[in-house]
Short mmCIF file of N, CA and C in Angstrom, two decimals:
data_model
loop_
_atom_site.label_atom_id
_atom_site.label_comp_id
_atom_site.label_asym_id
_atom_site.label_seq_id
_atom_site.Cartn_x
_atom_site.Cartn_y
_atom_site.Cartn_z
N MET A 1425 88.25 337.15 171.73
CA MET A 1425 87.71 338.10 172.70
C MET A 1425 88.86 338.50 173.59
N ALA A 1426 89.25 339.80 173.63
CA ALA A 1426 90.40 340.29 174.34
C ALA A 1426 89.84 341.19 175.42
N ALA A 1427 90.64 341.24 176.47
CA ALA A 1427 90.39 342.06 177.64
C ALA A 1427 91.53 342.89 178.03
N THR A 1428 91.53 344.12 178.40
CA THR A 1428 92.53 344.99 178.87
C THR A 1428 92.21 345.64 180.22
N LEU A 1429 93.23 345.52 181.07
CA LEU A 1429 92.99 346.03 182.36
C LEU A 1429 94.19 346.97 182.64
N ARG A 1430 93.74 348.23 183.06
CA ARG A 1430 94.84 349.25 183.46
C ARG A 1430 94.46 349.86 184.72
N ILE A 1431 95.20 349.90 185.78
CA ILE A 1431 95.01 350.35 187.09
C ILE A 1431 95.99 351.45 187.30
N ASP A 1432 95.53 352.76 187.48
CA ASP A 1432 96.41 353.92 187.61
C ASP A 1432 96.44 354.42 189.03
N LYS A 1433 95.48 354.42 189.65
CA LYS A 1433 95.37 355.14 190.99
C LYS A 1433 94.48 354.33 192.00
N GLU A 1434 94.47 354.93 193.21
CA GLU A 1434 93.80 354.18 194.28
C GLU A 1434 92.24 354.02 193.86
N GLY A 1435 91.54 354.96 193.28
CA GLY A 1435 90.22 354.90 192.92
C GLY A 1435 89.92 353.81 192.02
N ASP A 1436 90.82 353.60 191.02
CA ASP A 1436 90.71 352.50 190.06
C ASP A 1436 90.80 351.16 190.76
N TRP A 1437 91.75 351.05 191.75
CA TRP A 1437 91.81 349.82 192.46
C TRP A 1437 90.69 349.35 193.12
N LYS A 1438 89.98 350.31 193.84
CA LYS A 1438 88.72 350.01 194.44
C LYS A 1438 87.67 349.57 193.49
N ARG A 1439 87.62 350.31 192.36
CA ARG A 1439 86.62 349.84 191.37
C ARG A 1439 86.92 348.54 190.82
N PHE A 1440 88.32 348.15 190.63
CA PHE A 1440 88.73 346.87 190.24
C PHE A 1440 88.23 345.84 191.19
N GLU A 1441 88.46 345.96 192.54
CA GLU A 1441 88.03 345.14 193.49
C GLU A 1441 86.62 344.82 193.55
N ARG A 1442 85.78 345.87 193.31
CA ARG A 1442 84.26 345.80 193.16
C ARG A 1442 83.94 344.86 191.91
N ALA A 1443 84.57 345.17 190.85
CA ALA A 1443 84.37 344.44 189.57
C ALA A 1443 84.69 342.92 189.78
N LEU A 1444 85.76 342.61 190.46
CA LEU A 1444 86.09 341.11 190.80
C LEU A 1444 85.08 340.49 191.64
N HIS A 1445 84.60 341.36 192.63
CA HIS A 1445 83.54 340.77 193.54
C HIS A 1445 82.34 340.49 192.64
N ARG A 1446 81.78 341.26 191.74
CA ARG A 1446 80.63 341.04 191.01
C ARG A 1446 80.95 339.91 189.98
N LEU A 1447 82.04 339.75 189.47
CA LEU A 1447 82.33 338.68 188.59
C LEU A 1447 82.30 337.29 189.30
N GLY A 1448 82.75 337.38 190.57
CA GLY A 1448 82.73 336.06 191.47
C GLY A 1448 81.35 335.69 191.71
N ARG A 1449 80.30 336.58 191.54
CA ARG A 1449 78.97 336.23 191.79
C ARG A 1449 78.22 335.78 190.48
N LEU A 1450 78.97 335.80 189.37
CA LEU A 1450 78.46 335.38 187.99
C LEU A 1450 77.90 334.05 188.14
N SER A 1451 76.64 333.81 187.68
CA SER A 1451 76.11 332.47 187.70
C SER A 1451 76.53 331.65 186.43
N PHE A 1452 77.47 330.70 186.65
CA PHE A 1452 77.83 329.92 185.59
C PHE A 1452 76.75 328.94 185.10
N LEU A 1453 75.82 328.53 186.04
CA LEU A 1453 74.72 327.71 185.68
C LEU A 1453 73.92 328.51 184.70
N GLY A 1454 73.49 329.76 185.01
CA GLY A 1454 72.74 330.52 184.15
C GLY A 1454 73.39 330.71 182.70
N LEU A 1455 74.68 330.93 182.72
CA LEU A 1455 75.41 331.14 181.49
C LEU A 1455 75.31 329.85 180.72
N HIS A 1456 75.60 328.65 181.32
CA HIS A 1456 75.49 327.43 180.71
C HIS A 1456 74.07 327.06 180.21
N GLN A 1457 73.09 327.38 180.91
CA GLN A 1457 71.74 327.20 180.47
C GLN A 1457 71.43 328.05 179.20
N GLU A 1458 71.88 329.35 179.20
CA GLU A 1458 71.72 330.22 178.02
C GLU A 1458 72.45 329.69 176.70
N VAL A 1459 73.67 329.15 176.90
CA VAL A 1459 74.43 328.47 175.96
C VAL A 1459 73.69 327.25 175.39
N GLY A 1460 73.28 326.44 176.39
CA GLY A 1460 72.54 325.18 175.98
C GLY A 1460 71.23 325.46 175.18
N GLU A 1461 70.51 326.50 175.65
CA GLU A 1461 69.39 326.87 174.85
C GLU A 1461 69.61 327.25 173.44
N ALA A 1462 70.67 328.11 173.25
CA ALA A 1462 71.10 328.54 171.99
C ALA A 1462 71.56 327.36 171.01
N LEU A 1463 72.28 326.38 171.58
CA LEU A 1463 72.77 325.20 170.89
C LEU A 1463 71.60 324.32 170.47
N VAL A 1464 70.71 324.18 171.33
CA VAL A 1464 69.47 323.34 171.14
C VAL A 1464 68.75 323.95 169.84
N THR A 1465 68.54 325.27 169.95
CA THR A 1465 67.88 326.00 168.82
C THR A 1465 68.63 325.80 167.54
N SER A 1466 69.97 325.97 167.42
CA SER A 1466 70.69 325.86 166.19
C SER A 1466 70.68 324.39 165.74
N THR A 1467 70.69 323.43 166.59
CA THR A 1467 70.77 322.10 166.32
C THR A 1467 69.40 321.69 165.60
N ARG A 1468 68.35 322.14 166.13
CA ARG A 1468 66.98 321.94 165.61
C ARG A 1468 66.76 322.59 164.23
N LEU A 1469 67.42 323.73 164.06
CA LEU A 1469 67.46 324.43 162.71
C LEU A 1469 68.13 323.65 161.58
N ARG A 1470 69.27 322.79 162.09
CA ARG A 1470 69.90 322.00 161.15
C ARG A 1470 68.96 320.96 160.56
N PHE A 1471 67.96 320.39 161.36
CA PHE A 1471 67.09 319.62 160.74
C PHE A 1471 66.15 320.17 159.80
N ARG A 1472 65.77 321.43 160.09
CA ARG A 1472 64.94 322.10 159.16
C ARG A 1472 65.57 322.37 157.81
N HIS A 1473 66.95 322.68 157.85
CA HIS A 1473 67.72 323.09 156.66
C HIS A 1473 68.41 321.82 156.10
N GLY A 1474 68.44 320.67 156.87
CA GLY A 1474 69.00 319.49 156.27
C GLY A 1474 70.58 319.65 156.11
N VAL A 1475 71.15 320.20 157.08
CA VAL A 1475 72.68 320.48 156.95
C VAL A 1475 73.41 320.06 158.21
N ASP A 1476 74.63 319.66 158.16
CA ASP A 1476 75.55 319.32 159.24
C ASP A 1476 76.17 320.61 159.94
N PRO A 1477 76.83 320.56 161.07
CA PRO A 1477 77.32 321.79 161.81
C PRO A 1477 78.25 322.73 160.80
N GLU A 1478 78.78 322.01 159.73
CA GLU A 1478 79.75 322.76 158.83
C GLU A 1478 78.94 323.40 157.72
N GLY A 1479 77.61 323.07 157.65
CA GLY A 1479 76.76 323.62 156.51
C GLY A 1479 76.65 322.81 155.42
N ASN A 1480 77.19 321.61 155.45
CA ASN A 1480 77.05 320.62 154.31
C ASN A 1480 75.71 320.03 154.26
N ARG A 1481 75.09 319.79 153.05
CA ARG A 1481 73.67 319.28 153.03
C ARG A 1481 73.81 317.73 153.29
N TRP A 1482 72.83 317.24 153.95
CA TRP A 1482 72.77 315.83 154.16
C TRP A 1482 72.45 315.07 152.80
N PRO A 1483 72.95 313.82 152.68
CA PRO A 1483 72.36 313.09 151.61
C PRO A 1483 70.92 312.81 151.75
N PRO A 1484 70.05 312.96 150.74
CA PRO A 1484 68.61 312.75 150.91
C PRO A 1484 68.31 311.24 151.23
N SER A 1485 67.42 311.11 152.11
CA SER A 1485 66.97 309.71 152.32
C SER A 1485 65.99 309.24 151.28
N ARG A 1486 65.97 307.78 151.15
CA ARG A 1486 65.01 307.26 150.22
C ARG A 1486 63.61 307.65 150.49
N ARG A 1487 63.29 307.66 151.74
CA ARG A 1487 61.81 308.03 152.08
C ARG A 1487 61.52 309.54 151.70
N ALA A 1488 62.49 310.37 151.97
CA ALA A 1488 62.29 311.82 151.53
C ALA A 1488 62.17 311.90 150.00
N GLN A 1489 63.00 311.26 149.28
CA GLN A 1489 62.95 311.26 147.85
C GLN A 1489 61.62 310.68 147.33
N SER A 1490 61.19 309.47 147.85
CA SER A 1490 59.88 308.83 147.36
C SER A 1490 58.69 309.65 147.70
N GLU A 1491 58.69 310.11 148.93
CA GLU A 1491 57.51 310.84 149.42
C GLU A 1491 57.56 312.37 149.27
N GLY A 1492 58.68 312.94 148.85
CA GLY A 1492 58.77 314.34 148.81
C GLY A 1492 58.87 315.07 150.05
N GLY A 1493 59.36 314.32 151.16
CA GLY A 1493 59.40 315.03 152.46
C GLY A 1493 60.91 315.44 152.64
N GLN A 1494 61.27 315.74 153.91
CA GLN A 1494 62.70 316.10 154.32
C GLN A 1494 63.25 314.89 154.96
N THR A 1495 64.64 314.82 154.81
CA THR A 1495 65.40 313.82 155.49
C THR A 1495 65.43 314.12 156.91
N LEU A 1496 65.31 313.02 157.69
CA LEU A 1496 65.32 313.10 159.19
C LEU A 1496 64.19 313.95 159.84
N ARG A 1497 63.09 314.11 159.01
CA ARG A 1497 61.95 315.00 159.65
C ARG A 1497 60.66 314.28 159.28
N ASP A 1498 60.61 312.87 159.25
CA ASP A 1498 59.36 312.18 159.01
C ASP A 1498 58.40 312.41 160.17
N THR A 1499 58.71 312.07 161.31
CA THR A 1499 57.91 312.32 162.50
C THR A 1499 58.26 313.42 163.38
N GLY A 1500 59.53 313.95 163.26
CA GLY A 1500 59.98 315.05 164.14
C GLY A 1500 60.43 314.52 165.39
N LEU A 1501 60.40 313.26 165.61
CA LEU A 1501 60.84 312.79 167.11
C LEU A 1501 62.28 313.01 167.31
N LEU A 1502 63.16 312.75 166.36
CA LEU A 1502 64.54 313.04 166.59
C LEU A 1502 64.98 314.51 167.00
N ALA A 1503 64.47 315.30 166.02
CA ALA A 1503 64.68 316.72 166.21
C ALA A 1503 64.19 317.26 167.51
N ASN A 1504 62.88 316.83 167.92
CA ASN A 1504 62.38 317.26 169.18
C ASN A 1504 63.00 316.74 170.38
N SER A 1505 63.78 315.57 170.20
CA SER A 1505 64.46 314.94 171.33
C SER A 1505 65.78 315.74 171.75
N ILE A 1506 66.20 316.71 171.00
CA ILE A 1506 67.48 317.39 171.35
C ILE A 1506 67.17 318.16 172.52
N HIS A 1507 68.09 318.02 173.46
CA HIS A 1507 67.91 318.76 174.69
C HIS A 1507 69.35 319.16 175.32
N TYR A 1508 69.34 319.87 176.38
CA TYR A 1508 70.70 320.22 176.97
C TYR A 1508 70.45 319.85 178.45
N GLN A 1509 71.70 319.55 179.02
CA GLN A 1509 71.87 319.53 180.52
C GLN A 1509 72.86 320.49 180.84
N ALA A 1510 72.73 321.43 181.89
CA ALA A 1510 73.68 322.30 182.24
C ALA A 1510 73.99 322.23 183.72
N GLY A 1511 75.17 322.44 184.09
CA GLY A 1511 75.59 322.55 185.44
C GLY A 1511 76.56 323.78 185.63
N GLY A 1512 77.04 323.84 186.86
CA GLY A 1512 77.91 325.07 187.14
C GLY A 1512 79.18 325.03 186.37
N ARG A 1513 79.61 323.80 185.87
CA ARG A 1513 80.85 323.68 185.16
C ARG A 1513 80.73 323.13 183.74
N HIS A 1514 79.57 322.92 183.18
CA HIS A 1514 79.48 322.29 181.94
C HIS A 1514 78.05 322.59 181.31
N VAL A 1515 78.03 322.37 179.98
CA VAL A 1515 76.71 322.21 179.28
C VAL A 1515 76.86 321.08 178.36
N GLU A 1516 75.99 320.27 178.26
CA GLU A 1516 75.92 319.06 177.20
C GLU A 1516 74.60 319.28 176.34
N VAL A 1517 74.76 319.07 175.03
CA VAL A 1517 73.74 319.11 174.16
C VAL A 1517 73.69 317.65 173.48
N GLY A 1518 72.43 317.12 173.44
CA GLY A 1518 72.37 315.71 172.85
C GLY A 1518 70.96 315.20 172.86
N THR A 1519 70.76 313.97 172.73
CA THR A 1519 69.58 313.26 172.53
C THR A 1519 69.68 311.83 173.25
N ASN A 1520 68.48 311.34 173.62
CA ASN A 1520 68.46 309.97 174.15
C ASN A 1520 67.85 309.04 173.09
N ASP A 1521 67.60 309.52 171.90
CA ASP A 1521 67.06 308.71 170.90
C ASP A 1521 68.00 307.74 170.43
N LYS A 1522 67.66 306.41 170.38
CA LYS A 1522 68.59 305.42 170.03
C LYS A 1522 69.07 305.44 168.56
N ARG A 1523 68.29 306.02 167.68
CA ARG A 1523 68.62 306.19 166.37
C ARG A 1523 69.62 307.26 166.03
N ALA A 1524 69.90 308.09 167.04
CA ALA A 1524 70.71 309.40 166.76
C ALA A 1524 72.13 308.97 166.30
N ARG A 1525 72.77 307.96 167.00
CA ARG A 1525 74.18 307.64 166.78
C ARG A 1525 74.29 307.24 165.24
N VAL A 1526 73.46 306.43 164.74
CA VAL A 1526 73.46 306.01 163.49
C VAL A 1526 73.39 307.07 162.50
N HIS A 1527 72.62 308.08 162.59
CA HIS A 1527 72.45 309.29 161.68
C HIS A 1527 73.72 310.12 161.96
N GLN A 1528 74.24 310.29 163.24
CA GLN A 1528 75.34 311.25 163.44
C GLN A 1528 76.55 310.62 162.78
N GLU A 1529 76.84 309.40 162.90
CA GLU A 1529 78.11 308.77 162.46
C GLU A 1529 78.03 307.97 161.18
N GLY A 1530 76.87 307.58 160.73
CA GLY A 1530 76.67 306.75 159.61
C GLY A 1530 76.82 305.33 160.17
N LEU A 1531 76.57 304.28 159.20
CA LEU A 1531 76.53 302.98 159.65
C LEU A 1531 76.69 302.02 158.43
N GLU A 1532 77.38 300.95 158.48
CA GLU A 1532 77.37 300.05 157.38
C GLU A 1532 77.03 298.66 158.05
N ILE A 1533 76.00 298.01 157.43
CA ILE A 1533 75.67 296.69 157.98
C ILE A 1533 76.13 295.64 156.93
N ARG A 1534 76.89 294.61 157.29
CA ARG A 1534 77.42 293.52 156.36
C ARG A 1534 76.81 292.21 156.86
N ALA A 1535 76.51 291.42 155.87
CA ALA A 1535 76.08 290.09 156.03
C ALA A 1535 77.19 289.27 156.87
N LYS A 1536 76.73 288.64 157.96
CA LYS A 1536 77.80 287.77 158.75
C LYS A 1536 77.54 286.25 158.56
N ARG A 1537 76.37 285.92 158.76
CA ARG A 1537 76.00 284.47 158.80
C ARG A 1537 75.62 283.90 157.52
N ALA A 1538 75.20 284.76 156.61
CA ALA A 1538 74.91 284.31 155.27
C ALA A 1538 75.61 285.22 154.29
N ARG A 1539 75.51 284.77 152.96
CA ARG A 1539 76.09 285.59 151.88
C ARG A 1539 75.59 286.89 151.67
N TYR A 1540 74.35 287.00 151.91
CA TYR A 1540 73.59 288.24 151.63
C TYR A 1540 72.69 288.68 152.86
N LEU A 1541 72.50 289.95 152.94
CA LEU A 1541 71.37 290.39 153.84
C LEU A 1541 70.09 290.35 152.82
N ARG A 1542 68.93 289.89 153.50
CA ARG A 1542 67.76 289.77 152.73
C ARG A 1542 66.56 290.47 153.49
N PHE A 1543 65.95 291.48 152.88
CA PHE A 1543 64.91 292.09 153.51
C PHE A 1543 63.95 292.74 152.46
N LYS A 1544 62.67 293.03 152.99
CA LYS A 1544 61.64 293.52 152.17
C LYS A 1544 61.76 295.02 152.04
N VAL A 1545 61.59 295.55 150.78
CA VAL A 1545 61.58 296.84 150.53
C VAL A 1545 60.47 297.17 149.49
N ASP A 1546 59.57 298.07 149.76
CA ASP A 1546 58.47 298.39 148.95
C ASP A 1546 57.69 297.26 148.41
N GLY A 1547 57.41 296.22 149.28
CA GLY A 1547 56.70 295.06 148.80
C GLY A 1547 57.44 294.00 148.18
N GLY A 1548 58.76 294.22 147.89
CA GLY A 1548 59.62 293.13 147.25
C GLY A 1548 60.78 292.83 148.06
N TRP A 1549 61.38 291.68 147.90
CA TRP A 1549 62.45 291.25 148.60
C TRP A 1549 63.81 291.71 147.90
N VAL A 1550 64.81 292.05 148.71
CA VAL A 1550 66.10 292.52 148.16
C VAL A 1550 67.15 291.73 148.80
N GLN A 1551 68.17 291.39 148.13
CA GLN A 1551 69.40 290.78 148.64
C GLN A 1551 70.68 291.65 148.39
N LEU A 1552 71.42 291.98 149.47
CA LEU A 1552 72.62 292.79 149.28
C LEU A 1552 73.58 292.34 150.19
N LYS A 1553 75.00 292.45 149.85
CA LYS A 1553 75.93 292.05 150.67
C LYS A 1553 76.16 293.05 151.88
N SER A 1554 75.75 294.39 151.61
CA SER A 1554 75.87 295.28 152.85
C SER A 1554 74.88 296.41 152.48
N VAL A 1555 74.58 297.14 153.53
CA VAL A 1555 73.72 298.34 153.37
C VAL A 1555 74.38 299.45 154.15
N LYS A 1556 74.46 300.67 153.51
CA LYS A 1556 75.07 301.80 154.10
C LYS A 1556 74.05 302.84 154.52
N MET A 1557 74.17 303.25 155.77
CA MET A 1557 73.36 304.45 156.16
C MET A 1557 74.40 305.64 156.12
N PRO A 1558 74.16 306.64 155.29
CA PRO A 1558 75.20 307.67 155.27
C PRO A 1558 75.18 308.57 156.44
N ARG A 1559 76.27 309.14 156.68
CA ARG A 1559 76.44 310.03 157.90
C ARG A 1559 75.56 311.36 157.65
N ARG A 1560 74.67 311.67 158.56
CA ARG A 1560 73.96 312.94 158.54
C ARG A 1560 74.10 313.59 159.94
N ALA A 1561 75.24 314.29 160.13
CA ALA A 1561 75.47 314.77 161.46
C ALA A 1561 74.71 316.05 161.74
N PHE A 1562 74.23 316.12 162.98
CA PHE A 1562 73.37 317.19 163.35
C PHE A 1562 73.91 317.82 164.70
N LEU A 1563 74.58 317.02 165.48
CA LEU A 1563 75.16 317.65 166.74
C LEU A 1563 76.63 318.14 166.39
N GLY A 1564 76.96 319.20 167.02
CA GLY A 1564 78.19 319.84 166.95
C GLY A 1564 78.07 321.35 166.99
N ILE A 1565 79.18 322.08 167.03
CA ILE A 1565 79.32 323.55 167.24
C ILE A 1565 79.74 324.04 165.93
N SER A 1566 78.88 324.79 165.27
CA SER A 1566 79.19 325.51 163.96
C SER A 1566 79.91 326.72 164.29
N GLU A 1567 80.41 327.44 163.24
CA GLU A 1567 81.11 328.72 163.34
C GLU A 1567 80.18 329.79 163.90
N ASP A 1568 78.96 329.68 163.50
CA ASP A 1568 77.85 330.60 163.91
C ASP A 1568 77.65 330.41 165.55
N ASP A 1569 77.62 328.99 165.82
CA ASP A 1569 77.47 328.71 167.31
C ASP A 1569 78.61 329.33 168.12
N GLN A 1570 79.92 329.18 167.56
CA GLN A 1570 80.93 329.67 168.35
C GLN A 1570 80.81 331.20 168.54
N ARG A 1571 80.32 331.92 167.52
CA ARG A 1571 80.18 333.35 167.65
C ARG A 1571 79.10 333.71 168.69
N GLU A 1572 78.00 332.93 168.65
CA GLU A 1572 76.87 333.18 169.59
C GLU A 1572 77.30 332.79 170.95
N ILE A 1573 78.08 331.87 171.27
CA ILE A 1573 78.59 331.54 172.54
C ILE A 1573 79.44 332.64 173.08
N GLN A 1574 80.37 333.13 172.16
CA GLN A 1574 81.19 334.27 172.65
C GLN A 1574 80.35 335.44 173.00
N GLU A 1575 79.39 335.73 172.20
CA GLU A 1575 78.47 336.98 172.45
C GLU A 1575 77.78 336.70 173.86
N ILE A 1576 77.33 335.62 174.13
CA ILE A 1576 76.69 335.32 175.39
C ILE A 1576 77.59 335.43 176.57
N VAL A 1577 78.76 334.86 176.35
CA VAL A 1577 79.82 335.02 177.50
C VAL A 1577 80.18 336.50 177.66
N GLN A 1578 80.51 337.25 176.61
CA GLN A 1578 80.81 338.58 176.69
C GLN A 1578 79.70 339.38 177.43
N GLN A 1579 78.44 339.23 176.96
CA GLN A 1579 77.34 339.94 177.49
C GLN A 1579 77.15 339.65 178.95
N ARG A 1580 77.37 338.44 179.40
CA ARG A 1580 77.21 338.13 180.84
C ARG A 1580 78.26 338.70 181.66
N ILE A 1581 79.50 338.74 181.06
CA ILE A 1581 80.62 339.51 181.79
C ILE A 1581 80.41 340.88 181.84
N GLU A 1582 79.91 341.55 180.74
CA GLU A 1582 79.65 343.01 180.75
C GLU A 1582 78.57 343.40 181.79
N GLU A 1583 77.52 342.47 181.78
CA GLU A 1583 76.41 342.64 182.88
C GLU A 1583 77.04 342.59 184.24
N ALA A 1584 77.84 341.66 184.49
CA ALA A 1584 78.51 341.50 185.86
C ALA A 1584 79.22 342.58 186.26
N LEU A 1585 79.93 343.28 185.28
CA LEU A 1585 80.86 344.39 185.47
C LEU A 1585 80.27 345.64 185.55
N SER A 1586 78.99 345.82 185.07
CA SER A 1586 78.42 347.15 184.96
C SER A 1586 77.56 347.35 186.29
#
């Protein structure tokens, strides 16, 4: 986003001073709230499409494969927990769901006190040295998000200057 300023004469200087005054009244809280809402929407859409912020498909979960559902959409609790917090100087998008970090970053669990991990799956017992939960990132800013943020900021500045 580029901006050009040219001041030629006295009348332009007065108009410039008024524009600066209007920009000074720009509500950054409102701007950050609008950006937060846009990012929450795009993050929830990632759950619907099963993709990370770069557009890569998530590895399908066993549950989704066996039941024919969608990965990370069994109950909808994780997707619906996405929210934003905005202040005058920031906006944060995230979740307070404890499971989120495991899905966002992936996880490997290894047997520590025994040779194998032992647990029940589909009514039978399984022994494994480790279990991997693949990374299924959903938080982040995509290229589309970047463009939308730029549009929001540009629109707010233009509104303040008009």
